[in-house]
Every structure is written in C-alpha cells, then in structure tokens.
Coordinates of C-alpha atoms and ligand atoms in Angstrom, one line a residue:
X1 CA 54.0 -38.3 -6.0
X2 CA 52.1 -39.4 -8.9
X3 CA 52.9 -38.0 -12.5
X4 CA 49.9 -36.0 -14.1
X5 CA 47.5 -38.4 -16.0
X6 CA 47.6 -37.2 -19.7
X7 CA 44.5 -35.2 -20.5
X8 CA 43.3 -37.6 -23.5
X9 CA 41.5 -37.3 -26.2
X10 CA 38.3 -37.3 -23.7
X11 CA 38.4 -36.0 -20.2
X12 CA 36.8 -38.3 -18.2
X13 CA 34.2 -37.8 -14.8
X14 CA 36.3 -37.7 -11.4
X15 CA 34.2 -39.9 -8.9
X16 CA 35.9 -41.6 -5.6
X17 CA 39.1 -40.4 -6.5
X18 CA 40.0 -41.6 -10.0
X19 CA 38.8 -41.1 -13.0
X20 CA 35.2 -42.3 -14.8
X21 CA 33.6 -42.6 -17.7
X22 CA 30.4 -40.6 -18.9
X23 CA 27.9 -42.5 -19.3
X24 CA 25.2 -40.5 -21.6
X25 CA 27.0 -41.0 -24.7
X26 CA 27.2 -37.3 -25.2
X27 CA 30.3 -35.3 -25.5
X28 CA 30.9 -31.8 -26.5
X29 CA 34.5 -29.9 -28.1
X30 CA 37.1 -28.2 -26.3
X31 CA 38.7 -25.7 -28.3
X32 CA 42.0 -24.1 -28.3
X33 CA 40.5 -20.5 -28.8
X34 CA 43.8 -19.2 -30.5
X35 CA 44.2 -21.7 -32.8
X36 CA 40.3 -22.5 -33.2
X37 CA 41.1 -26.0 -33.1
X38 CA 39.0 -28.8 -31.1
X39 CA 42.0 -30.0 -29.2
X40 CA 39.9 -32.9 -27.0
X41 CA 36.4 -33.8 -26.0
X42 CA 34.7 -34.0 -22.7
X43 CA 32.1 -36.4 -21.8
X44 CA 28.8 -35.1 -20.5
X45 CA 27.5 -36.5 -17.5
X46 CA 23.9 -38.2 -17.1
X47 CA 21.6 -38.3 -14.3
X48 CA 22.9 -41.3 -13.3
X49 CA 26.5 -40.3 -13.2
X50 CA 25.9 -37.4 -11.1
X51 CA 24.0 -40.0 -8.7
X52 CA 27.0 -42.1 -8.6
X53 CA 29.2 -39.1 -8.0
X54 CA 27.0 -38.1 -5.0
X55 CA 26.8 -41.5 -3.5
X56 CA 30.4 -41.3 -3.9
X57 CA 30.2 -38.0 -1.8
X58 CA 27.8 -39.4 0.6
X59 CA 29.7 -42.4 1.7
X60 CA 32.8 -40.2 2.2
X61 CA 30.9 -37.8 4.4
X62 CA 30.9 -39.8 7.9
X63 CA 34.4 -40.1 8.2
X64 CA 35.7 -36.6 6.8
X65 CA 33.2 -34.4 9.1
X66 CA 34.8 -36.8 12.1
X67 CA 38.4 -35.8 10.8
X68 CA 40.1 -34.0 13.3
X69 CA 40.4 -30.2 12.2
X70 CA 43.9 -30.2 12.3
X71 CA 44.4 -33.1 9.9
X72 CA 41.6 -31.4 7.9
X73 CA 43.7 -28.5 7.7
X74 CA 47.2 -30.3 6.9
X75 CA 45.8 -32.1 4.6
X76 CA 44.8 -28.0 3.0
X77 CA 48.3 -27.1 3.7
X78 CA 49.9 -30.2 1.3
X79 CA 47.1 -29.4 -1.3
X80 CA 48.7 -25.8 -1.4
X81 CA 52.3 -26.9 -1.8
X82 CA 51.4 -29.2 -4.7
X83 CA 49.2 -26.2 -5.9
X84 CA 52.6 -23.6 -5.9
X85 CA 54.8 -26.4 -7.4
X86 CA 52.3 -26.9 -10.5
X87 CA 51.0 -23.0 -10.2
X88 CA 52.7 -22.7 -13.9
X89 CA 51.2 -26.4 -15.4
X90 CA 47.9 -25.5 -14.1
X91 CA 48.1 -22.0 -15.8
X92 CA 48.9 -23.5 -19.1
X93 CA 46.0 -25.5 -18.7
X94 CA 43.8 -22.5 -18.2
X95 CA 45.5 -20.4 -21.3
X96 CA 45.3 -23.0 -23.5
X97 CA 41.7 -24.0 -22.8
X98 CA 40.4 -20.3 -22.3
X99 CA 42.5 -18.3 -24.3
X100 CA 43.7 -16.1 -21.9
X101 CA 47.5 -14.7 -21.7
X102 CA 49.9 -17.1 -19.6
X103 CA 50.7 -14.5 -17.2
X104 CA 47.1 -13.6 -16.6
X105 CA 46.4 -17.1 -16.2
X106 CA 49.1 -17.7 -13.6
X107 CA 47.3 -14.3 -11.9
X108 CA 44.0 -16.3 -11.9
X109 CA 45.8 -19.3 -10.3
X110 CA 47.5 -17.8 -8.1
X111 CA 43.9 -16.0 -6.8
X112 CA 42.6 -19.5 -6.2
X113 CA 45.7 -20.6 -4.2
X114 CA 45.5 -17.8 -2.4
X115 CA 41.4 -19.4 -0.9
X116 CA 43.1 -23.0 -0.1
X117 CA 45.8 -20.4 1.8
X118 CA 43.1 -19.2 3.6
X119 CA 41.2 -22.9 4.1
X120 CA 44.3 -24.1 6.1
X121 CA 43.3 -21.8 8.8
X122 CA 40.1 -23.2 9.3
X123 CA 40.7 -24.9 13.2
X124 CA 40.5 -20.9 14.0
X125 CA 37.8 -20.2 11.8
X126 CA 35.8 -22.9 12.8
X127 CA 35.6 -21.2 16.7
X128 CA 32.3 -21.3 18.4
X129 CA 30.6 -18.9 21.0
X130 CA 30.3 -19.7 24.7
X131 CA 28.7 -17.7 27.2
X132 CA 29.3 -19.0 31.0
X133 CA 26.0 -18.4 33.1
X134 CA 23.1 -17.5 30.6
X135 CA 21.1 -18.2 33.5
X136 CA 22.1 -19.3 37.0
X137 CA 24.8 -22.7 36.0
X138 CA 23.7 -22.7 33.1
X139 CA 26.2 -22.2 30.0
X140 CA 25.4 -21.8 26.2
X141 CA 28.0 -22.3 23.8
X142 CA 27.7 -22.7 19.6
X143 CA 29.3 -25.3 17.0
X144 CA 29.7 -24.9 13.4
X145 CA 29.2 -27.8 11.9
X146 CA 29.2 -29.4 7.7
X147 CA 25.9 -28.9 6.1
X148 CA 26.5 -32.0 4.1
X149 CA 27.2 -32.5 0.5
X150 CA 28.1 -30.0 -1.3
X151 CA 27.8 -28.9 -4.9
X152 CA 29.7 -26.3 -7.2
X153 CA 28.0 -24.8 -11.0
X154 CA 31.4 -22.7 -12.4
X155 CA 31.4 -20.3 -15.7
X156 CA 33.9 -20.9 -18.4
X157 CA 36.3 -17.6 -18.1
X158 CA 38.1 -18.7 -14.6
X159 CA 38.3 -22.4 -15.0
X160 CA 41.2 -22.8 -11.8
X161 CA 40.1 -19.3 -9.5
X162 CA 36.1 -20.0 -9.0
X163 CA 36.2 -23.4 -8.5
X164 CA 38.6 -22.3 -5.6
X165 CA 36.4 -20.2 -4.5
X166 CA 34.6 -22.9 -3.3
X167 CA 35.5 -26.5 -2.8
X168 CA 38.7 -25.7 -0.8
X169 CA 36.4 -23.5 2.2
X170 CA 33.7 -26.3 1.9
X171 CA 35.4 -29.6 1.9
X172 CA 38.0 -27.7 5.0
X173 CA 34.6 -27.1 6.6
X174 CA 34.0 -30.8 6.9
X175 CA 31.8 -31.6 3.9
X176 CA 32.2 -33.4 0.7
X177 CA 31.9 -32.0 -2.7
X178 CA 30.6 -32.8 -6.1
X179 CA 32.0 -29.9 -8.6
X180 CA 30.8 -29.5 -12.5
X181 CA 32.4 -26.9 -14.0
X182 CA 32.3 -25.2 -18.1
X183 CA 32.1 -27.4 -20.4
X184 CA 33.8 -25.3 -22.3
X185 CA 37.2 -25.8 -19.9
X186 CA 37.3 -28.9 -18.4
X187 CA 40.8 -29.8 -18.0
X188 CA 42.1 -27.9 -15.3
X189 CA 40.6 -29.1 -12.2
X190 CA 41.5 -32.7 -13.1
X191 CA 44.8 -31.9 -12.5
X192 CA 43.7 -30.3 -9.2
X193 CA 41.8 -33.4 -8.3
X194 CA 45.0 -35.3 -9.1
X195 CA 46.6 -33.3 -7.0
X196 CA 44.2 -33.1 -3.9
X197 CA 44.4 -36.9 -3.9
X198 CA 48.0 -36.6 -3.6
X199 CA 47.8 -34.7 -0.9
X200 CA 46.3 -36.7 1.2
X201 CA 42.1 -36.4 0.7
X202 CA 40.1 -39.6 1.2
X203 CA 38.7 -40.6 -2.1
X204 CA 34.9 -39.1 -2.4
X205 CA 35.3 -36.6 -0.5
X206 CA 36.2 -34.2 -3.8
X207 CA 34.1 -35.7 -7.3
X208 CA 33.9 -34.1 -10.7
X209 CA 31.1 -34.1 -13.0
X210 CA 31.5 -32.5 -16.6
X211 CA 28.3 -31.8 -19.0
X212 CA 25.6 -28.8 -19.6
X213 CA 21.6 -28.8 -18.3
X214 CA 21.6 -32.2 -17.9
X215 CA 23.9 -32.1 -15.1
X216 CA 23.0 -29.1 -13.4
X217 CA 19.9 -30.0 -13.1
X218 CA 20.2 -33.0 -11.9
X219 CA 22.6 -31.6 -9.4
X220 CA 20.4 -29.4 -8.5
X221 CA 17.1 -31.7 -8.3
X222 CA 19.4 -34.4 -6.0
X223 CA 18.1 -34.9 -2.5
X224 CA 21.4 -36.1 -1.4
X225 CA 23.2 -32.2 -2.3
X226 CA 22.2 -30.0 0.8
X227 CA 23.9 -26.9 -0.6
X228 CA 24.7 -25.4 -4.5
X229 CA 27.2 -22.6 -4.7
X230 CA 26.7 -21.6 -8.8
X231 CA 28.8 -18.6 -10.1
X232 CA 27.6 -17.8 -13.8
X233 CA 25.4 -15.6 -15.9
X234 CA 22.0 -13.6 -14.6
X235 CA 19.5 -16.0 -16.3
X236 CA 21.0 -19.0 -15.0
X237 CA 21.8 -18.1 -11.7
X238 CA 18.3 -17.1 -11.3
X239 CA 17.1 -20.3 -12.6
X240 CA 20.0 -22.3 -9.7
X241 CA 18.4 -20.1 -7.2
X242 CA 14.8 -20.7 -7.4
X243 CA 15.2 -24.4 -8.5
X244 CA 17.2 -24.8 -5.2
X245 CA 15.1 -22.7 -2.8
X246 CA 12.3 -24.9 -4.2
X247 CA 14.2 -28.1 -3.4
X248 CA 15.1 -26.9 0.3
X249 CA 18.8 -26.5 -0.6
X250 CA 21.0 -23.6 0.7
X251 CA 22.3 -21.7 -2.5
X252 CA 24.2 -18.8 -3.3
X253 CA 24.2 -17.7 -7.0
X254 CA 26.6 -15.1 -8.2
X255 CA 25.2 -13.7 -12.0
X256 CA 26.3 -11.7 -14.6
X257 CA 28.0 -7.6 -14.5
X258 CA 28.3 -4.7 -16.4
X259 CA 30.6 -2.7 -14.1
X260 CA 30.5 0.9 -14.4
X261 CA 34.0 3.3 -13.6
X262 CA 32.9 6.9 -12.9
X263 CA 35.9 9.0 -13.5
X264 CA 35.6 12.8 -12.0
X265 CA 37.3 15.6 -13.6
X266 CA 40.3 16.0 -11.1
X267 CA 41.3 12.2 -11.5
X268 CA 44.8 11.4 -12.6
X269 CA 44.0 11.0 -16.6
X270 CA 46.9 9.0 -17.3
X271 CA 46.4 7.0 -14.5
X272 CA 42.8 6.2 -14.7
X273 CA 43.1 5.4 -18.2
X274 CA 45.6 2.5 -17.5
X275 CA 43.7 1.3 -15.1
X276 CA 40.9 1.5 -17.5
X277 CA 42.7 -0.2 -20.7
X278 CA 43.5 -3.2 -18.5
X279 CA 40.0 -3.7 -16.9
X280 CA 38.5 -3.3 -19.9
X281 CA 40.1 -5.1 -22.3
X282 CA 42.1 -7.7 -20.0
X283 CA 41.1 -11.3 -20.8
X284 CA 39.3 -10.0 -23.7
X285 CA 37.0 -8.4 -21.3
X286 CA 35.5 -11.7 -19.8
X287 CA 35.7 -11.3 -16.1
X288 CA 32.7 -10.7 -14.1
X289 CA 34.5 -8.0 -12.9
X290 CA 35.6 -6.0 -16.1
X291 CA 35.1 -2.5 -16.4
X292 CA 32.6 -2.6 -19.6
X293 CA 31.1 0.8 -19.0
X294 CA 32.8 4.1 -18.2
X295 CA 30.8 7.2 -17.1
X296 CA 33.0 10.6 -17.9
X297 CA 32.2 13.4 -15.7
X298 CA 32.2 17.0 -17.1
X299 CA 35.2 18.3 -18.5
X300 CA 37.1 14.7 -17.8
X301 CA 35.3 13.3 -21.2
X302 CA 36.9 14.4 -24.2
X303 CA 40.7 13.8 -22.7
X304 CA 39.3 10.3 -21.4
X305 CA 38.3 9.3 -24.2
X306 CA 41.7 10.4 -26.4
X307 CA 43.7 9.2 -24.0
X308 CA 41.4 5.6 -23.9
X309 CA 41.3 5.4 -28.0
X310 CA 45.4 5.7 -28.2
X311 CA 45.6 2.7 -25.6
X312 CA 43.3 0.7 -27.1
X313 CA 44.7 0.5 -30.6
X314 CA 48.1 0.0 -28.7
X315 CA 46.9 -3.3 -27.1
X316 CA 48.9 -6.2 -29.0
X317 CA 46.3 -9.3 -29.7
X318 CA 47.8 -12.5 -29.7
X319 CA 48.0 -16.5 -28.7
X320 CA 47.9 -16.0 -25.0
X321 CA 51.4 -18.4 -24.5
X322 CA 53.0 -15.5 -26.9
X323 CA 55.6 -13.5 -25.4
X324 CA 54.4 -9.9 -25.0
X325 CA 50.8 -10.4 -25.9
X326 CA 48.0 -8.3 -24.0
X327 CA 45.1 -9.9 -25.0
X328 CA 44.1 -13.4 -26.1
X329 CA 40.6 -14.8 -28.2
X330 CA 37.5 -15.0 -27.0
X331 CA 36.2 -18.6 -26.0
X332 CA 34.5 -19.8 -28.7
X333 CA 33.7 -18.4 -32.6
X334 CA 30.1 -17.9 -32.0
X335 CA 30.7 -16.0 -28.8
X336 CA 33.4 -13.9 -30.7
X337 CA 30.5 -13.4 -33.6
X338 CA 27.8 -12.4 -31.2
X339 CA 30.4 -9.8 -29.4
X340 CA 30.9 -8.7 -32.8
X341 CA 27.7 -8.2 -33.4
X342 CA 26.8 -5.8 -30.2
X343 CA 29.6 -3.7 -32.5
X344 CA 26.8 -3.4 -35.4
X345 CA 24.0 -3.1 -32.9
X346 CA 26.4 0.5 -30.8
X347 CA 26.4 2.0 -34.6
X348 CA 22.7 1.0 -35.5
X349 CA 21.9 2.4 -31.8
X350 CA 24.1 6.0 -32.9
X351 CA 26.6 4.9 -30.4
X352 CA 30.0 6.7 -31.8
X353 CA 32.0 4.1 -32.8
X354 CA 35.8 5.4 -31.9
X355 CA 37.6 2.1 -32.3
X356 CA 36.4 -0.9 -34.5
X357 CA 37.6 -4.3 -33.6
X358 CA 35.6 -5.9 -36.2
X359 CA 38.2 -6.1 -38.7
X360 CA 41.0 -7.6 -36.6
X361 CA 42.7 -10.5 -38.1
X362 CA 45.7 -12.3 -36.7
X363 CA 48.4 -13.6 -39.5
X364 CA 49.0 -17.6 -39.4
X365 CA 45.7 -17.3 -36.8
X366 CA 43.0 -17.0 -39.4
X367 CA 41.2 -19.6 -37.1
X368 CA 41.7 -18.5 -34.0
X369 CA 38.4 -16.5 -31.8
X370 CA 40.3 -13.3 -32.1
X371 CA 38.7 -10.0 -31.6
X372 CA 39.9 -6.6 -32.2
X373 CA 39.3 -3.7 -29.0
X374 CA 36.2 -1.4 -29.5
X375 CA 35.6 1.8 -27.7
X376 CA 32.2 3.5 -28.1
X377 CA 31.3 7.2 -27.1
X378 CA 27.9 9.1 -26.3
X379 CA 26.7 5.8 -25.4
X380 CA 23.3 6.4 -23.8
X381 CA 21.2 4.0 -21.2
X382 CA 18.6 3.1 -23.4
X383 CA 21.6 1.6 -25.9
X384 CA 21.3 -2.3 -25.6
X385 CA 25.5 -2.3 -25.7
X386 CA 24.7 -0.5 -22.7
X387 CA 21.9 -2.4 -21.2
X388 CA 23.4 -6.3 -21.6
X389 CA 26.5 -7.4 -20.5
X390 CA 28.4 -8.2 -24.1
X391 CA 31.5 -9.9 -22.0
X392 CA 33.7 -9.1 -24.6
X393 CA 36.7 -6.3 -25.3
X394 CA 34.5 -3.8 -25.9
X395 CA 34.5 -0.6 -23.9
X396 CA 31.4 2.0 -23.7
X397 CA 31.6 5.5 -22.2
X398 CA 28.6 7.6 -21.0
X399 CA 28.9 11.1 -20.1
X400 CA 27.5 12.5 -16.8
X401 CA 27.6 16.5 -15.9
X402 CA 28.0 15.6 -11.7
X403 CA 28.7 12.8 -9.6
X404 CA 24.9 12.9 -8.4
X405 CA 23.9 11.9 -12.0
X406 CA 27.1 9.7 -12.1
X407 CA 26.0 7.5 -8.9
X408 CA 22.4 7.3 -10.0
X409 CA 23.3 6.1 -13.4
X410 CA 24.8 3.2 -11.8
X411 CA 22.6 3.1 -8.9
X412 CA 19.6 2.7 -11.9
X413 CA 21.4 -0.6 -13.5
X414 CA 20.2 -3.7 -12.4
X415 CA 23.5 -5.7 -12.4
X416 CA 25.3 -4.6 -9.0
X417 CA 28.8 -6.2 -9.2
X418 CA 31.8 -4.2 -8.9
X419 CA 32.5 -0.3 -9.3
X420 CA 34.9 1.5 -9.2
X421 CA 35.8 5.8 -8.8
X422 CA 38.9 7.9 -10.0
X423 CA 39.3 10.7 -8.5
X424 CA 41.8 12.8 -6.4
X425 CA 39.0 14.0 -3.8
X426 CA 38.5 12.1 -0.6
X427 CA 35.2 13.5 0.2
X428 CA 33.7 12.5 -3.4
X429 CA 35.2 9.1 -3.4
X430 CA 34.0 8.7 0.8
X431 CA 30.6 10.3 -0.7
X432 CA 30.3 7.2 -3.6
X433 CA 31.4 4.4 -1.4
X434 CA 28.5 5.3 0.9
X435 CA 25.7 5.9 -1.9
X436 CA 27.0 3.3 -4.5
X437 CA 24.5 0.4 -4.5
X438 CA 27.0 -2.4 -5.5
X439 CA 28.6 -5.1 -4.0
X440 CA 32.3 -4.3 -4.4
X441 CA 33.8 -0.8 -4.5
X442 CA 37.4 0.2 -6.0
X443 CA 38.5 3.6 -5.1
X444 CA 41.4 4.3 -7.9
X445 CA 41.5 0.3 -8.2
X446 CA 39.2 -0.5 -11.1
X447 CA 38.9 -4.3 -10.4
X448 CA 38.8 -4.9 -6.6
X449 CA 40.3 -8.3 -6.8
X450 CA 39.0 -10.9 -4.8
X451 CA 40.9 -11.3 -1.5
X452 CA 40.7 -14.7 -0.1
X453 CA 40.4 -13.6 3.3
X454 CA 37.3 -11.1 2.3
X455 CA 34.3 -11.8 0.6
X456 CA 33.3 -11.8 -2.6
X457 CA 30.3 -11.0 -4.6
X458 CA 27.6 -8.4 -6.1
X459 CA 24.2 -7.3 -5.2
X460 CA 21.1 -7.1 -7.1
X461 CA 20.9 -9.1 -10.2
X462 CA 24.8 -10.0 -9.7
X463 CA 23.7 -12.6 -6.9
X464 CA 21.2 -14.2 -5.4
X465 CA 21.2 -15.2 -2.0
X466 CA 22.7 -14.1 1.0
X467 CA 26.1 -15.1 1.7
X468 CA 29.1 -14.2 -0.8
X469 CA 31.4 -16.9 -1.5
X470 CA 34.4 -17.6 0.3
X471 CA 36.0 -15.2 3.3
X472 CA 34.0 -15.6 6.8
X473 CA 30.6 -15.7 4.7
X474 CA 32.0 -18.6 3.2
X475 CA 32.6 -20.5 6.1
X476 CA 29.4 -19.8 7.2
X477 CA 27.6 -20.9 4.1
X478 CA 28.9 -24.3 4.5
X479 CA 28.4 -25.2 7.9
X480 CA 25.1 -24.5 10.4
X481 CA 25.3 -23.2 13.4
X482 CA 23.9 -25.2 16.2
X483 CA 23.4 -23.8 20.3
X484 CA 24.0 -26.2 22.9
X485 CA 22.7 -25.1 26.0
X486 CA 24.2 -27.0 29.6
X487 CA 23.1 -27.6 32.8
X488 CA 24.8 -30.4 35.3
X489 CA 22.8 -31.4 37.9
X490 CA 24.2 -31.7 41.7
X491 CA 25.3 -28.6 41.4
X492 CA 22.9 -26.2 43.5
X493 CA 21.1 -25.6 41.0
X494 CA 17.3 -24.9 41.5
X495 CA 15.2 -28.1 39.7
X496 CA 14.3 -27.8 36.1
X497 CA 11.3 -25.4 36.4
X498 CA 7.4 -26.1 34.2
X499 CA 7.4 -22.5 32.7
X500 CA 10.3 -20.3 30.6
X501 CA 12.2 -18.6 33.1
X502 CA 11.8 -15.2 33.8
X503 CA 15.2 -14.5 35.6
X504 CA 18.1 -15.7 35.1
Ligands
NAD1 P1 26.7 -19.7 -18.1 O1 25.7 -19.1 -17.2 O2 26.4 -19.9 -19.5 O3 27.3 -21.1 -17.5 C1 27.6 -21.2 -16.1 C2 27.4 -22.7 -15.8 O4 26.0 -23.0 -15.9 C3 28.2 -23.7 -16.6 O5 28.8 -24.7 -15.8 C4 27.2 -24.2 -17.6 O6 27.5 -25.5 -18.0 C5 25.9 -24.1 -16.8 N1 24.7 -23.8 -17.7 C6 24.7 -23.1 -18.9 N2 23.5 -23.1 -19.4 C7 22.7 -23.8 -18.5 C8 21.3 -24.1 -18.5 N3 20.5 -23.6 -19.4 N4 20.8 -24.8 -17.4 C9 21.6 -25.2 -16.5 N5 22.9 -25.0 -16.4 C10 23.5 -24.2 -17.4 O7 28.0 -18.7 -17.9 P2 29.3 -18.7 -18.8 O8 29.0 -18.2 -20.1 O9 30.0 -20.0 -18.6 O10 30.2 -17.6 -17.9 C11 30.1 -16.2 -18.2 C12 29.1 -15.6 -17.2 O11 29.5 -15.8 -15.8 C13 29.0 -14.1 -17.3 O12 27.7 -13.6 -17.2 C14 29.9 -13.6 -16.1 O13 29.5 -12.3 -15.7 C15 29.5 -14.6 -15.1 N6 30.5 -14.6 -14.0 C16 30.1 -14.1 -12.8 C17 31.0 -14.1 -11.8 C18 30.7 -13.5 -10.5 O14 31.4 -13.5 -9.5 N7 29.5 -12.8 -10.3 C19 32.3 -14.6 -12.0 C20 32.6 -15.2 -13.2 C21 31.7 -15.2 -14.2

C-alpha cells in the first residue's frame, strides 16, 4: 500500500485520483489553533478547476454505476479497513487542524467510519419493489438507480465525520463525487482520498476541490452536478438551497443550531449536569449539536446552575494532543474574539454572568485561540446570546416554571436541531418527544449522536430540504427511483387495450 503523501507546505486539489494544483492563484492559512501558528496553505480552487474536477467525475461515471454492487461494496469494505488502521493518523489530522482533543477527534472518526460500515451493505439497501400481477400478467417492479454527480459543501468543526456523511452512501450508490470541504481544515480527507484509492476506487470517481465562494458557487452553478449535499451555517445553507432549487439540482442543506436541554425538577442533578458540561463545553462548544442553551424548570434552577458553575471552572483547557485536556481552542483568533464578544454583549443584555472565560490565558500558549468556559443565568429570549448561535463554550440557562412553557420556549426558536430532556418521569419525557418540534430528540442523552444506520438532521432553519443525510434517507437522496412495468406477450393475455384500464 502506498505511504501517506506528506501534507506540504500547500495542500493541493484531488482530481482523477492524484493530486492537482490550484489554479486561481489564491491560497488562504491553515492554522494550528493551539499554537496560533499558520502551519500550511491551501490552494483555492477556480471555476475552472472545479470544471476539471467534474469532468473528471463525469468521465468516471459510466463505468462505476455499471460496477457490479458487490464489487462496489468490497471495494467500501477495504476503504473501512484502511480507515481503522489509520483511525488514530486521521485523528491527529483533525486535532491538529481544528483544535479539538485527540480523543474527541478519534470519537469524530470513528462516527464517520461507522457511515462507510454502513455503505458496505448497500447490495441490500439497494433492493427494489416488485409486485407480481398489478393487473392481469402484468408485473411492476422498482430500481434505485445513481442520480449522477454528486457534490459535497462541509463546515470546518468535523473535518473527517461530515464528509462521511456523505461521499461514502453516494459513491456506494453508484455515483461519482466532487467534495470541497473548510478551508479552514483541509488536510484530512487527502489522506482519505489516498486511502480510497488504495482500496481499490477507479480514479474520478472520488475528486477534491479546496477554496471559499468561488468554489461553491461554482459547484453549485455546474450543469454537470445533479445533486449538492451542503452541511453548514443557516445563511449559507439557505443560500445552497435556493441557488440549487433554481438550477434543478436535488439538495439537502443542514444549517446552523442552538440546541436547548430542558431539565425538569425530578431529573438526576448530578447526572444531567455531566451530561450538560460535556455537551456544552465539548469541542469548545462547536458541534451543531452542542447543548448551548439550558431551560431550568422550577425548583431544578438554582442547584443546576451551582452544580453547572463548579464543573465549568473544573474543565482543564489545553492543546488538544495534551494528555488530560477537556477542551481545546477555538478555530481561528477572530472566531475566538467574536465568541468573546457575545460575553460583553450577555452583560450589556443583563444576562448574569456566572463564569467568565474572557480572561483565560494558557502559559507557553499566549498564541493559541484559547477560550475560557462561560455560563450565563436569567438569560431571557429577547437576549441576542440567546437568539444566535455563538458556537463557542459558552453556556446560557433560561428558567421556565412548567414543561408547557419549557416546550414552547423551544418550540418558538427558529433553529430546530437537536434537544434533549432530563428527567426521571416517563410520561413527561413520552409527553416532549411527541410535542418537541425538532429534528433529533435525546431523552437523558444530551447529544443524540448520529447513528450511521439512522438519519440525521434538524428541522426548520437547521435544514433545508427533505431528506436527512445518510441512513435509508441517504440512500434515497442519491439515487431515483424508477417503475418498470412488464407485460410478455404470447401469454393469454388480452391485447394491449386504447383506454386506461379500469380492471385489473
Ligand atoms: P460556514 O457556513 O461558514 O461554511 C460551510 C461551508 O460553506 C464551507 O465549506 C465554506 O467554505 C462555505 N462557505 C462559507 N461562506 C460561504 C459563502 N459566502 N458562499 C458560499 N460558500 C460559503 O460554516 P462553518 O463556520 O464552516 O461551520 C459552522 C457552522 O456549521 C455552524 O453554523 C454549525 O451549526 C453548522 N453545522 C451544522 C451541522 C448540522 O448537521 N446541521 C453540522 C456541523 C456544522
């Protein structure tokens, strides 16, 4: 097997299975967040490029859809062998680029294997209908077949697990892929490229394409793409959506979050508040699933809130390749300055400010994003660190009186991601799984992680389109159901009649 390339000094393009130069001239920094360091540069894409990477895609498309299934799928199964034998490479990749902590990094990974696991399945997933005699010798059976080329848009805080999400389920499915990921964390899937190549996959059928707007846009303007999976923030996911809906291109768009935990007065304190601390504050609070928001019912409040404060200054901040570290930078200094600032804004606002991270400062990592935990109180709705999603460590808790005002608090915000109850009572956590208007419910599990073989994805403002990404509604996103209906003649069977049948 082939020894990783060394990343460089600039990661290149992927395009036919090896690597290609940019060709816009433009690059942008990739930091170490812990040391603040630019530790390589990645070349932006043109127009042109991502043309070349979709011709690339289109000329491999013929002869992967024709591959059989089952050398689709054992081509899936190497990929995920080479994926466990370089789980911990591919981690480091992902630490050192985004800052989070080694082991939550190999937990990332590991979430993403966990899709290609499920991809190696696909000769039963694949299964069509049939129905013998719709009408008299006449049978009706379906075919899921590749929409085509497909594209993937990915955010910058899971640079292995959402790409995953998608490129393994599509390019299984039959199609071919063109992927652009952050910017901001480009190194990681050329390893997995490397290693998808390795395992077997005809060049083209898998292309990288790095850059910003330039990129997307063209990606999303090509006529050769038939279908854009984009998981990012609200504004640009909106913006994917209705660029690609205007183009004819199937799309699914998966936006921003601001996940609300209601904890009810009979919940396990000590437990919930665990739960909370790691949801919260884990990967300094940038997964689109984080807990950013915690609604206190009744007499539950003023313990929560203790019990939260003492956990949060306990959480040790470090390089995330440190031994014992909970919590790594954020990605970039002016993302660290404007989470910061949402800290001014909570006190302006009358938020009570219970922890202050502002002050944090790491010894020997003066450089480095770092962020110290903050934990408001008697946070209210019309608060903006309530209202926009500050993807950062800090934590804000509400108070609510009943779980009716509870549930309509975070029935009345327009993200719609995940949520998640506490509470020892079957009938109120039965009663908030059926009146919660979100997409993904935790009951004592503050972030319902996503499970390969599920699906995964929000409602509302947290996505838009139909399908959520990979599961069953991934296979159906990328391929289109066609009905064959049969009829042999010489059978019997009365002639082909002028007018729709009205028996059978
Ligand atoms: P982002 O929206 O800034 O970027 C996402 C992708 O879009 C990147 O590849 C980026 O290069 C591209 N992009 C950025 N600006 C663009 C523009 N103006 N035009 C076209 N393309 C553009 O998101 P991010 O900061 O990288 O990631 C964080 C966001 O992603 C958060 O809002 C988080 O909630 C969300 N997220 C959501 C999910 C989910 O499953 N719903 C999962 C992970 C992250």
């Amino acid at each position: 097997m082939n020894k990783p390339a060394e990343i460089g000094a600039r990661v290149p393009l992927w395009i036919a299975g090896k690597p290609a130069p940019a060709s816009s001239g433009r690059t942008g920094p990739v930091y170490n967040p812990a040391s603040g360091e630019v530790v390589r540069h990645v070349g932006f894409a043109s127009a042109a490029d991502v043309d070349a990477a979709v011709r690339a895609a289109l000329a491999a498309l013929p002869d992967w859809r024709d591959t059989s299934i089952l050398r689709r799928a054992r081509v899936m199964q190497k990929f995920l062998q080479l994926l466990q034998e370089n789980h911990k490479a591919l981690a480091r990749r992902v630490s050192e680029e985004h800052g989070k902590t080694l082991p939550d990094a190999m937990g990332s990974v590991q979430r993403g294997i966990e899709v290609v696991e499920f991809a190696c399945g696909i000769p039963h997933l694949l299964k069509g209908e049939y129905s013998e005699n719709v009408g008299t010798s006449v049978d009706t059976h379906t075919v899921r077949q590749a929409v085509g080329v497909c594209a993937g848009i990915t955010p910058f805080n899971f640079p292995a697990m959402v790409p995953m999400w998608m490129f393994p389920v599509a390019i299984a499915c039959g199609n071919t892929f063109v992927l652009k990921v952050s910017e901001k964390v480009p190194s990681t899937v050329m390893r997995m490229a490397e290693l998808f190549r390795d395992a077997g996959l005809p060049d083209g059928v898998f292309n990288i394409v790095h850059g910003d707007k330039e990129a997307v846009d063209a990606i999303l303007n090509h006529p050769g793409i038939a279908a854009v999976s984009f998981v990012g923030s609200t504004p640009i996911a909106k913006y994917v959506y209705e660029t690609c809906a205007r183009n004819g291109k199937r799309v699914q768009a998966l936006g921003g979050a601001k996940n609300h935990a209601v904890v009810l007065p009979d919940a396990d304190l000590e437990f919930a508040t665990d739960a909370l601390i790691g949801a919260g504050y884990g990967s300094a609070g940038e997964r689109c699933m984080a807990i950013s928001a915690v609604v206190a019912v009744g007499a539950a409040g003023d313990p929560l809130v203790a019990a939260l404060a003492r956990k949060a200054r306990a959480i040790k901040i470090g390089p995330g390749d440190a031994d014992r570290v909970d919590m790594g930078p954020l990605i970039t200094r002016e993302h660290r300055d404007k989470v910061s600032g949402y800290v001014d804004i909570g006190v302006k606002e009358g938020a009570k400010l219970v922890v202050d991270g502002r002050g944090f400062r790491l010894k020997g990592r003066e450089n480095g994003f770092f962020l110290g935990t903050t934990l408001f109180d008697h946070v209210t709705p019309k608060m903006r660190i309530y209202q926009d999603e500050i993807f950062g460590p800090v934590l804000v808790v509400l108070r609510a009186q009943t779980i009716e005002e509870a549930i309509a608090l975070v029935n009345a915000n327009p993200y719609a991601n995940g949520t998640a109850i506490f509470t020892e009572s079957g009938g109120a956590a039965r009663r908030f799984e059926n009146e919660i208007q979100v997409g993904m419910v935790g009951i004592n599990v503050p972030i319902p992680v996503p499970v390969a073989f599920y699906s995964f994805g929000g409602w509302k403002s947290s996505l838009f389109g139909d399908l959520h990404v990979h599961g069953i509604e991934g296979v159906k996103f990328y391929t289109r159901t066609k009905v064959v209906t049969t009829r042999w003649p010489h059978q019997d069977t009365p002639a082909p009649g002028f007018h729709m049948p009205t028996l059978g």
